[in-house]
Amino acid sequence: MRSPHAEAVTLVLDQGTSEREVPLARRTGDGAWTVTLDDAPPGTRYGLRADGAWAPERGLAFDRAKLLIDPWALAVDREPHPSESLLATARGVDSGAAMPRAVVVDRHALRGSAPPVERPRVPWRDTVIYEAHVRQLTRRHPDLEPALRGTYLGLASEPVIEHLRSLGVTTVELMPIFQFASEPHLWRRGGRNAWGYAPFGWLAPHAAYATGGDGRQSAETAEMVRRLHAAGLEVILDVVFNHSAEGGLDGQTLGLRGLGWGDVYRLHADGRAVDWTGTGNTLDASRPLVHRLVIDSLRWWATAYGVDGFRFDLAPTLGRGADGRFDPRGELLAAIAADPWLRDLKLIAEPWDLGPDGYAAGRFAAPFREWNDAFRDTARRFWTLDARTDALGTVCAELATRLAGSQDRFGERGPTASIHYVISHDGPTLVDWTRYARKHNEANGEDNRDGPARSFARNWGVEGPTDDPEIRAARWRARRNALATLVFARGVPMLAQGDELGRTQLGNDNAYCHDNERTWIDWANTDREWLAEVRALLALRRRFDLLRGEGFLRSADETGTDAVAWLAPDGAPLAGEAWHRLKHAAFAMLLEEGTPAAACPSGLALLINGSHDEVAFSLPTERRDGPWWLLFATPWPDLVEAGSDHLDGWRCAPRSLVLLAFGDAARGAARSAPPPKPTPDG
């Protein structure tokens, strides 16, 4: 444990009805405090107390009355109990009754007696990410016994794993499972932090996701990862190193604050916390103590639990030097990328924070990939397009750029640097994006002021659920188009939990504080027709290499392996100013395998019509060998020929998307008859 400016640190051992205090010895040079005990076996519960100066204006907030959690603890027995005694302003008030205890873990027995399972190591080009929350995904699963619902073992149960595998995802990205706490403003109004973006134990799995409160969370987390690996599924952790649960200087004292406020946080000259994260504090990545904590945490999760990678929340914070400026090759980011235990894992940045120059999308360096919010906003905007106010050519050209892998952002790293998505935990669900034009966050207790500033949502005529068949059909079509755009784009697609089932949060687009039916996935009311469509779309992606290439697409007149042509509905090439001469929000993406000099063995045509009108498409026939086969359409035509020799006058319905293909792979994937007709969910 490290606390460079403490004057004394005491280990407090919990002995049931009493406590035993053991002084720690300062190690010269690195601010570490140590003690060796022979009578602290696995399961021993402990805390810390630190003595020192109280001078917040100088970054010193030592208070021996505060019981502290070791930030390097491998397990913590629970969340803190809500109590005013935790607040830094309650100086001298003992917090022991409100605080959890760290738990000693047997490192060698962590994975139990089960045989080890190799990491799946899914190539980036084949990766499909599923963003999930341990508790929310499983809390209402009808096929799980009650004790497993909302737990690590529930997520790794046979019904959930079978669902994930049948869906076609390869990688589960878990929302935070570091030990976290709820902020004072939440517990004062009876709420709690449900998402988990408020850590105070960076090496400890969150205790409440275990099947019991006796310290079993470490073993159950390891078992969860082992089972998912055995099923061929990777595990990525959403990790928070940009701030802690302790808030500003008047916030909670849980660990880091009481061990050296100024040694880990960015502070103004008067001791106030710099808030570049929207949470009250910002960890300072240029500080040696923070650097050590981050690397130790990542190595522990990678080696002890075998996780396959990390998604870094508000990642620019990790690249900020002592001057506060973001450097994509900053010391900590470079150390993560070069670390022998980490460099071969999947590393994903959320490329923005609230600090200076905080929007850093496209600026991270390999091997980091990035969440691509430009894809999200472009896809949402296109499929809710208002032709009277939107610049058609600009919107169409932007969507083409996103479909091709966002080369404008990731030119040096390739399209798999883009983690593209339409929906994530942060914003509306896919169903709600088509049901609610406005956010409905009143239950969050912030007067509906919180949540994203704009989500390009559209309710298609009625706010909320409706029985109107035309509105219900329009909503169904919009989400089908958006999901198809996600799946057919080059890059790495990410789905949000439950969107394949038709989940709703009743219009709440910032449900971070709801641990209840609003966020728990409602498996019993699964939209099964919609689930079948999602599975079919992901199966198409797996079948066609042209949808999963690792290189950027070349225009048809350049040399290269995979060629792309952007065409107006009449077949005329689209480039430069030609995009702005489009009469409709409609264009075609023609993908061809092989070099331009030879006939194509296979190819795909994606016809996109975002307008209010039916649009006829004509595509060139040169270099194609064999008939076109219909793979996907929104809506599905009433009558479809099995194969057609040409595409001349293919009529795309208003707000529709069509995928056609030629070649041997196309024949087997074609649908000669429409899928079962769904009942659109309104």
Coordinates of N, CA, C and O in Angstrom, one line a residue, residues 358-507:
G358 N -10.8 17.8 -25.1 CA -11.2 16.5 -24.6 C -11.8 15.6 -25.7 O -11.9 14.4 -25.5
Y359 N -12.2 16.1 -26.8 CA -12.8 15.3 -27.9 C -11.6 14.8 -28.7 O -11.1 15.5 -29.6
A360 N -11.2 13.6 -28.5 CA -9.9 13.1 -29.1 C -10.2 11.9 -30.1 O -9.3 11.1 -30.3
A361 N -11.4 11.9 -30.6 CA -11.8 10.8 -31.6 C -10.9 10.8 -32.8 O -10.6 11.8 -33.4
G362 N -10.4 9.6 -33.1 CA -9.5 9.4 -34.2 C -8.0 9.7 -33.9 O -7.1 9.5 -34.7
R363 N -7.7 10.1 -32.7 CA -6.3 10.5 -32.3 C -5.5 9.5 -31.5 O -4.3 9.7 -31.3
F364 N -6.1 8.4 -31.1 CA -5.4 7.4 -30.3 C -4.5 6.7 -31.3 O -4.7 6.6 -32.5
A365 N -3.4 6.1 -30.7 CA -2.4 5.3 -31.5 C -2.7 3.8 -31.3 O -3.3 3.4 -30.3
A366 N -2.2 3.1 -32.3 CA -2.3 1.6 -32.2 C -1.5 1.2 -31.0 O -0.5 1.8 -30.6
P367 N -2.0 0.1 -30.3 CA -3.0 -0.8 -30.7 C -4.4 -0.5 -30.2 O -5.3 -1.3 -30.3
F368 N -4.6 0.8 -29.8 CA -5.9 1.1 -29.3 C -6.9 1.2 -30.4 O -6.6 1.8 -31.5
R369 N -8.1 0.7 -30.2 CA -9.3 1.0 -31.0 C -10.2 2.0 -30.3 O -9.9 2.3 -29.2
E370 N -11.2 2.5 -31.0 CA -12.0 3.6 -30.4 C -13.5 3.4 -30.7 O -13.9 2.9 -31.7
W371 N -14.3 3.8 -29.7 CA -15.7 3.9 -29.9 C -15.9 5.0 -31.0 O -15.3 6.1 -30.9
N372 N -16.8 4.7 -31.9 CA -17.0 5.7 -33.1 C -18.3 6.3 -33.0 O -19.3 5.8 -33.5
D373 N -18.4 7.4 -32.3 CA -19.7 8.1 -32.1 C -20.1 8.8 -33.4 O -21.3 9.0 -33.6
A374 N -19.2 9.0 -34.3 CA -19.6 9.6 -35.6 C -20.5 8.6 -36.4 O -21.4 9.0 -37.1
F375 N -20.1 7.3 -36.3 CA -21.0 6.3 -36.9 C -22.4 6.3 -36.3 O -23.4 6.3 -37.0
R376 N -22.4 6.3 -34.9 CA -23.7 6.4 -34.2 C -24.6 7.5 -34.7 O -25.7 7.3 -35.1
D377 N -24.0 8.7 -34.7 CA -24.8 9.9 -35.0 C -25.2 9.9 -36.5 O -26.3 10.3 -36.8
T378 N -24.3 9.5 -37.3 CA -24.6 9.5 -38.8 C -25.7 8.5 -39.1 O -26.7 8.8 -39.8
A379 N -25.6 7.3 -38.6 CA -26.7 6.3 -38.8 C -28.0 6.7 -38.3 O -29.1 6.6 -38.9
R380 N -28.0 7.2 -37.1 CA -29.3 7.7 -36.5 C -29.9 8.9 -37.3 O -31.1 8.9 -37.6
R381 N -29.0 9.8 -37.7 CA -29.5 11.0 -38.4 C -30.1 10.6 -39.8 O -31.1 11.0 -40.2
F382 N -29.4 9.7 -40.5 CA -29.8 9.3 -41.8 C -31.2 8.6 -41.8 O -32.1 8.9 -42.6
W383 N -31.4 7.7 -40.8 CA -32.7 7.0 -40.8 C -33.8 7.7 -40.1 O -34.9 7.2 -40.0
T384 N -33.5 8.9 -39.6 CA -34.6 9.8 -39.2 C -34.6 11.1 -40.0 O -35.1 12.1 -39.5
L385 N -34.1 11.0 -41.2 CA -33.9 12.2 -42.0 C -35.1 13.0 -42.3 O -36.2 12.4 -42.6
D386 N -35.0 14.3 -42.3 CA -36.0 15.2 -42.7 C -35.5 15.9 -44.0 O -34.7 16.8 -43.9
A387 N -36.0 15.4 -45.1 CA -35.5 16.0 -46.4 C -35.8 17.4 -46.6 O -35.1 18.1 -47.4
R388 N -36.6 18.0 -45.8 CA -36.9 19.5 -45.9 C -35.8 20.3 -45.3 O -35.6 21.5 -45.6
T389 N -35.1 19.8 -44.3 CA -34.1 20.6 -43.5 C -32.7 20.0 -43.6 O -31.8 20.8 -43.4
D390 N -32.5 18.7 -43.9 CA -31.2 18.1 -43.9 C -30.6 18.3 -45.3 O -31.3 18.2 -46.3
A391 N -29.3 18.5 -45.3 CA -28.5 18.6 -46.6 C -28.3 17.1 -47.1 O -27.5 16.4 -46.5
L392 N -29.1 16.7 -48.1 CA -29.1 15.3 -48.5 C -27.7 14.8 -48.9 O -27.3 13.8 -48.5
G393 N -27.0 15.6 -49.7 CA -25.7 15.1 -50.2 C -24.7 15.0 -49.0 O -24.0 14.0 -49.0
T394 N -24.7 15.9 -48.1 CA -23.8 15.8 -46.9 C -24.1 14.6 -46.1 O -23.2 13.8 -45.7
V395 N -25.4 14.3 -45.8 CA -25.7 13.2 -45.0 C -25.4 11.9 -45.7 O -24.9 10.9 -45.1
C396 N -25.7 11.8 -47.0 CA -25.4 10.6 -47.7 C -23.9 10.3 -47.8 O -23.5 9.2 -47.6
A397 N -23.1 11.3 -48.1 CA -21.7 11.2 -48.2 C -21.1 10.8 -46.9 O -20.2 9.9 -46.8
E398 N -21.6 11.3 -45.8 CA -21.2 11.0 -44.4 C -21.5 9.5 -44.1 O -20.6 8.8 -43.6
L399 N -22.7 9.0 -44.5 CA -23.0 7.6 -44.2 C -22.1 6.7 -45.1 O -21.7 5.7 -44.6
A400 N -21.8 7.1 -46.3 CA -20.9 6.3 -47.1 C -19.5 6.1 -46.4 O -18.9 5.1 -46.4
T401 N -19.0 7.2 -45.9 CA -17.7 7.2 -45.2 C -17.8 6.3 -44.0 O -16.8 5.5 -43.8
R402 N -18.9 6.3 -43.3 CA -19.0 5.4 -42.1 C -19.1 3.9 -42.5 O -18.5 3.0 -41.9
L403 N -19.9 3.7 -43.6 CA -20.0 2.3 -44.1 C -18.7 1.7 -44.5 O -18.5 0.5 -44.4
A404 N -17.8 2.5 -45.0 CA -16.6 2.1 -45.6 C -15.5 2.0 -44.5 O -14.3 1.6 -44.9
G405 N -15.8 2.3 -43.3 CA -14.8 2.1 -42.2 C -14.2 3.3 -41.6 O -13.3 3.3 -40.8
S406 N -14.8 4.5 -41.9 CA -14.4 5.8 -41.3 C -12.9 6.0 -41.5 O -12.1 6.3 -40.6
Q407 N -12.5 6.0 -42.8 CA -11.1 6.3 -43.1 C -10.6 7.7 -42.7 O -9.4 7.9 -42.4
D408 N -11.5 8.6 -42.6 CA -11.2 10.0 -42.2 C -10.7 10.0 -40.8 O -9.9 10.9 -40.4
R409 N -11.1 9.0 -40.0 CA -10.7 9.0 -38.6 C -9.6 8.0 -38.3 O -8.7 8.2 -37.5
F410 N -9.6 6.9 -39.0 CA -8.7 5.8 -38.7 C -7.8 5.4 -39.8 O -7.4 4.2 -40.0
G411 N -7.4 6.3 -40.6 CA -6.6 6.1 -41.8 C -5.3 5.3 -41.6 O -5.0 4.4 -42.5
E412 N -4.7 5.5 -40.5 CA -3.4 4.8 -40.3 C -3.6 3.4 -39.6 O -2.7 2.5 -39.7
R413 N -4.8 3.2 -39.1 CA -5.0 1.9 -38.3 C -6.0 1.0 -39.0 O -6.1 -0.2 -38.5
G414 N -6.7 1.4 -40.0 CA -7.6 0.5 -40.7 C -9.0 0.5 -40.1 O -9.2 1.0 -39.0
P415 N -9.9 -0.1 -40.8 CA -11.3 0.0 -40.3 C -11.6 -0.7 -39.0 O -12.6 -0.3 -38.3
T416 N -10.8 -1.7 -38.6 CA -11.1 -2.4 -37.3 C -10.7 -1.5 -36.1 O -10.9 -1.9 -35.0
A417 N -10.1 -0.3 -36.4 CA -9.9 0.6 -35.3 C -11.2 1.2 -34.9 O -11.3 1.9 -33.8
S418 N -12.3 1.1 -35.7 CA -13.6 1.7 -35.4 C -14.5 0.6 -34.7 O -14.8 -0.4 -35.3
I419 N -14.8 0.9 -33.4 CA -15.9 0.2 -32.8 C -17.1 1.0 -33.0 O -17.4 2.0 -32.4
H420 N -17.9 0.5 -34.0 CA -19.1 1.3 -34.4 C -20.3 0.8 -33.8 O -20.5 -0.5 -33.6
Y421 N -21.3 1.6 -33.5 CA -22.5 1.3 -32.8 C -23.6 2.3 -33.1 O -23.3 3.4 -33.5
V422 N -24.8 1.9 -32.9 CA -25.9 2.8 -33.0 C -26.5 3.0 -31.6 O -26.9 4.1 -31.3
I423 N -26.4 2.0 -30.8 CA -26.9 2.1 -29.4 C -25.9 1.6 -28.4 O -25.2 0.6 -28.7
S424 N -25.7 2.3 -27.3 CA -24.9 1.8 -26.2 C -25.6 2.0 -24.9 O -26.8 2.4 -24.9
H425 N -25.0 1.7 -23.8 CA -25.7 1.9 -22.5 C -26.0 3.4 -22.3 O -27.0 3.7 -21.6
D426 N -25.3 4.3 -22.9 CA -25.4 5.7 -22.7 C -26.3 6.3 -23.8 O -25.8 6.7 -24.9
G427 N -27.6 6.4 -23.5 CA -28.5 6.9 -24.5 C -29.8 6.1 -24.5 O -30.0 5.2 -23.7
P428 N -30.7 6.3 -25.5 CA -31.9 5.5 -25.6 C -31.6 4.1 -26.1 O -30.6 3.8 -26.7
T429 N -32.5 3.2 -25.8 CA -32.5 1.8 -26.3 C -32.9 1.9 -27.8 O -33.4 3.0 -28.3
L430 N -32.7 0.9 -28.6 CA -33.1 0.9 -30.0 C -34.6 1.1 -30.2 O -35.0 1.9 -31.0
V431 N -35.4 0.4 -29.4 CA -36.8 0.6 -29.5 C -37.2 2.0 -29.1 O -38.0 2.7 -29.8
D432 N -36.6 2.5 -28.0 CA -37.0 3.9 -27.5 C -36.5 5.0 -28.5 O -37.2 6.0 -28.6
W433 N -35.5 4.7 -29.2 CA -35.0 5.7 -30.3 C -36.1 5.9 -31.3 O -36.2 7.0 -31.9
T434 N -37.0 4.9 -31.5 CA -38.1 5.1 -32.5 C -39.4 5.4 -31.8 O -40.4 5.6 -32.5
R435 N -39.5 5.4 -30.5 CA -40.7 5.6 -29.8 C -40.8 7.0 -29.2 O -41.9 7.5 -28.9
Y436 N -39.7 7.6 -28.8 CA -39.7 8.8 -28.0 C -38.8 9.9 -28.7 O -37.6 9.7 -28.9
A437 N -39.4 11.0 -29.1 CA -38.7 12.1 -29.7 C -37.9 12.9 -28.6 O -37.0 13.6 -28.9
R438 N -38.4 12.8 -27.3 CA -37.8 13.5 -26.2 C -37.4 12.6 -25.1 O -37.9 11.5 -25.0
K439 N -36.4 12.9 -24.4 CA -36.0 12.1 -23.2 C -37.0 12.2 -22.1 O -37.6 13.3 -21.9
H440 N -37.1 11.1 -21.4 CA -38.1 11.1 -20.2 C -37.3 10.6 -19.0 O -37.4 9.4 -18.6
N441 N -36.5 11.5 -18.5 CA -35.6 11.1 -17.4 C -36.1 11.7 -16.0 O -35.3 11.9 -15.1
E442 N -37.4 12.0 -15.9 CA -37.9 12.6 -14.7 C -37.6 11.7 -13.5 O -37.3 12.3 -12.4
A443 N -37.6 10.4 -13.6 CA -37.4 9.5 -12.4 C -36.0 9.6 -11.9 O -35.7 9.0 -10.9
N444 N -35.1 10.2 -12.7 CA -33.7 10.3 -12.2 C -33.5 11.4 -11.2 O -32.4 11.4 -10.6
G445 N -34.5 12.2 -10.9 CA -34.4 13.2 -9.9 C -33.6 14.4 -10.3 O -33.1 15.2 -9.4
E446 N -33.4 14.7 -11.6 CA -32.6 15.8 -12.0 C -33.4 16.7 -12.9 O -32.8 17.4 -13.8
D447 N -34.7 16.7 -12.7 CA -35.6 17.6 -13.4 C -35.5 17.4 -15.0 O -35.7 18.4 -15.7
N448 N -35.2 16.2 -15.4 CA -35.1 15.9 -16.8 C -34.0 16.7 -17.5 O -34.0 16.8 -18.7
R449 N -33.0 17.2 -16.8 CA -31.9 17.9 -17.4 C -30.8 17.0 -17.8 O -29.9 17.4 -18.6
D450 N -30.7 15.8 -17.3 CA -29.5 14.9 -17.5 C -29.7 14.2 -18.8 O -30.8 14.2 -19.4
G451 N -28.7 13.5 -19.2 CA -28.8 12.7 -20.4 C -28.2 13.4 -21.6 O -27.8 14.5 -21.6
P452 N -28.1 12.6 -22.8 CA -27.4 13.2 -24.0 C -28.2 14.5 -24.5 O -29.4 14.5 -24.4
A453 N -27.4 15.4 -25.0 CA -28.1 16.6 -25.5 C -28.9 16.4 -26.8 O -29.9 17.0 -27.0
R454 N -28.5 15.4 -27.6 CA -29.3 15.1 -28.8 C -29.0 13.6 -29.2 O -27.9 13.1 -29.1
S455 N -30.1 12.9 -29.5 CA -29.9 11.5 -29.9 C -30.5 11.2 -31.3 O -30.6 10.1 -31.7
F456 N -31.0 12.2 -32.0 CA -31.6 12.1 -33.3 C -32.7 11.1 -33.3 O -33.0 10.3 -34.2
A457 N -33.5 11.1 -32.2 CA -34.6 10.2 -32.0 C -35.8 10.7 -32.7 O -36.0 11.9 -33.0
R458 N -36.7 9.8 -33.1 CA -38.0 10.2 -33.8 C -39.1 9.3 -33.3 O -38.9 8.0 -33.3
N459 N -40.2 9.8 -33.0 CA -41.3 9.0 -32.5 C -42.3 8.6 -33.6 O -43.2 7.8 -33.4
W460 N -42.1 9.1 -34.8 CA -42.9 8.8 -36.0 C -44.4 9.2 -35.9 O -45.3 8.6 -36.5
G461 N -44.7 10.1 -35.0 CA -46.0 10.7 -34.9 C -46.7 10.6 -33.6 O -47.6 11.4 -33.3
V462 N -46.3 9.7 -32.7 CA -46.9 9.6 -31.3 C -45.8 9.4 -30.3 O -44.9 8.6 -30.6
E463 N -45.8 10.1 -29.2 CA -44.8 9.9 -28.2 C -45.1 8.7 -27.3 O -46.2 8.7 -26.7
G464 N -44.3 7.7 -27.4 CA -44.5 6.5 -26.6 C -45.2 5.4 -27.4 O -45.4 5.5 -28.6
P465 N -45.7 4.3 -26.7 CA -46.4 3.2 -27.4 C -47.6 3.7 -28.1 O -48.3 4.6 -27.6
T466 N -48.0 2.9 -29.1 CA -49.2 3.3 -29.8 C -49.7 2.0 -30.5 O -49.0 1.1 -30.8
D467 N -51.0 2.0 -30.8 CA -51.7 0.9 -31.6 C -51.8 1.3 -33.1 O -52.3 0.5 -33.8
D468 N -51.4 2.5 -33.5 CA -51.5 2.9 -34.9 C -50.6 2.0 -35.7 O -49.4 2.0 -35.6
P469 N -51.2 1.2 -36.7 CA -50.4 0.3 -37.5 C -49.3 0.9 -38.3 O -48.2 0.4 -38.5
E470 N -49.6 2.1 -38.9 CA -48.6 2.8 -39.7 C -47.4 3.3 -38.9 O -46.3 3.1 -39.4
I471 N -47.7 3.8 -37.7 CA -46.6 4.3 -36.9 C -45.7 3.1 -36.4 O -44.5 3.1 -36.4
R472 N -46.4 2.0 -36.0 CA -45.7 0.8 -35.6 C -44.8 0.3 -36.7 O -43.7 -0.2 -36.5
A473 N -45.3 0.2 -37.9 CA -44.5 -0.3 -39.1 C -43.4 0.6 -39.3 O -42.3 0.1 -39.7
A474 N -43.5 1.9 -39.2 CA -42.4 2.9 -39.5 C -41.3 2.7 -38.4 O -40.1 2.8 -38.8
R475 N -41.7 2.5 -37.2 CA -40.7 2.2 -36.1 C -39.9 1.0 -36.4 O -38.7 0.9 -36.2
W476 N -40.7 -0.1 -36.7 CA -40.0 -1.4 -37.0 C -39.0 -1.2 -38.1 O -37.8 -1.7 -38.1
R477 N -39.4 -0.5 -39.2 CA -38.5 -0.3 -40.3 C -37.3 0.5 -39.9 O -36.2 0.2 -40.4
A478 N -37.4 1.5 -39.1 CA -36.3 2.4 -38.7 C -35.3 1.6 -38.0 O -34.1 1.7 -38.2
R479 N -35.7 0.8 -37.0 CA -34.7 0.1 -36.2 C -34.1 -1.1 -37.1 O -32.9 -1.4 -36.9
R480 N -34.8 -1.6 -38.0 CA -34.2 -2.7 -38.9 C -33.2 -2.1 -39.8 O -32.1 -2.6 -40.0
N481 N -33.5 -0.9 -40.3 CA -32.5 -0.2 -41.2 C -31.2 0.2 -40.4 O -30.1 0.0 -40.9
A482 N -31.4 0.7 -39.2 CA -30.3 1.1 -38.4 C -29.4 -0.1 -38.0 O -28.2 0.0 -38.1
L483 N -30.0 -1.2 -37.7 CA -29.2 -2.4 -37.3 C -28.5 -3.0 -38.5 O -27.3 -3.4 -38.5
A484 N -29.2 -3.0 -39.7 CA -28.5 -3.5 -40.9 C -27.4 -2.6 -41.3 O -26.3 -3.1 -41.7
T485 N -27.5 -1.3 -41.1 CA -26.4 -0.4 -41.4 C -25.2 -0.7 -40.5 O -24.0 -0.7 -40.9
L486 N -25.5 -1.0 -39.2 CA -24.4 -1.4 -38.3 C -23.7 -2.7 -38.7 O -22.5 -2.7 -38.8
V487 N -24.5 -3.7 -39.1 CA -23.9 -5.0 -39.4 C -23.2 -5.0 -40.7 O -22.2 -5.7 -40.9
F488 N -23.6 -4.2 -41.7 CA -23.0 -4.3 -43.0 C -21.9 -3.3 -43.2 O -21.2 -3.3 -44.3
A489 N -21.5 -2.5 -42.2 CA -20.4 -1.6 -42.3 C -19.1 -2.3 -42.0 O -19.0 -3.2 -41.1
R490 N -18.0 -1.8 -42.6 CA -16.7 -2.3 -42.2 C -16.3 -1.7 -40.9 O -16.5 -0.5 -40.6
G491 N -15.6 -2.5 -40.1 CA -15.2 -2.1 -38.8 C -15.6 -3.2 -37.8 O -15.8 -4.4 -38.2
V492 N -15.7 -2.9 -36.5 CA -16.1 -3.8 -35.5 C -17.5 -3.4 -34.9 O -17.5 -2.4 -34.2
P493 N -18.5 -4.1 -35.2 CA -19.8 -3.7 -34.7 C -20.0 -4.0 -33.2 O -19.5 -5.0 -32.7
M494 N -20.8 -3.2 -32.5 CA -21.1 -3.4 -31.1 C -22.6 -3.3 -30.9 O -23.3 -2.3 -31.4
L495 N -23.3 -4.3 -30.3 CA -24.7 -4.3 -30.0 C -24.8 -4.0 -28.5 O -23.9 -4.4 -27.7
A496 N -25.9 -3.4 -28.1 CA -26.2 -3.2 -26.7 C -27.1 -4.2 -26.2 O -28.0 -4.7 -26.9
Q497 N -26.9 -4.7 -24.9 CA -27.7 -5.7 -24.3 C -29.2 -5.5 -24.5 O -29.7 -4.4 -24.3
G498 N -29.9 -6.6 -24.8 CA -31.3 -6.5 -24.9 C -31.9 -5.9 -26.1 O -33.2 -6.0 -26.3
D499 N -31.2 -5.2 -26.9 CA -31.7 -4.5 -28.1 C -32.2 -5.6 -29.1 O -33.1 -5.4 -29.9
E500 N -31.6 -6.8 -29.0 CA -32.0 -7.9 -29.9 C -33.4 -8.5 -29.4 O -34.0 -9.2 -30.2
L501 N -33.8 -8.1 -28.2 CA -35.0 -8.7 -27.6 C -36.1 -7.7 -27.7 O -37.3 -8.0 -27.4
G502 N -35.8 -6.4 -28.0 CA -36.9 -5.4 -28.0 C -37.0 -4.7 -26.7 O -38.1 -4.3 -26.3
R503 N -35.9 -4.4 -26.0 CA -36.0 -3.8 -24.7 C -36.4 -2.3 -24.7 O -36.2 -1.7 -25.7
T504 N -37.0 -1.8 -23.7 CA -37.4 -0.4 -23.5 C -37.0 0.0 -22.1 O -37.0 -0.8 -21.2
Q505 N -36.7 1.3 -22.0 CA -36.5 2.0 -20.7 C -37.5 3.1 -20.5 O -37.3 4.0 -19.8
L506 N -38.6 3.0 -21.3 CA -39.7 3.9 -21.2 C -39.3 5.4 -21.5 O -39.7 6.3 -20.8
G507 N -38.3 5.5 -22.4 CA -37.9 6.8 -22.8 C -36.8 7.4 -22.0 O -36.3 8.5 -22.3

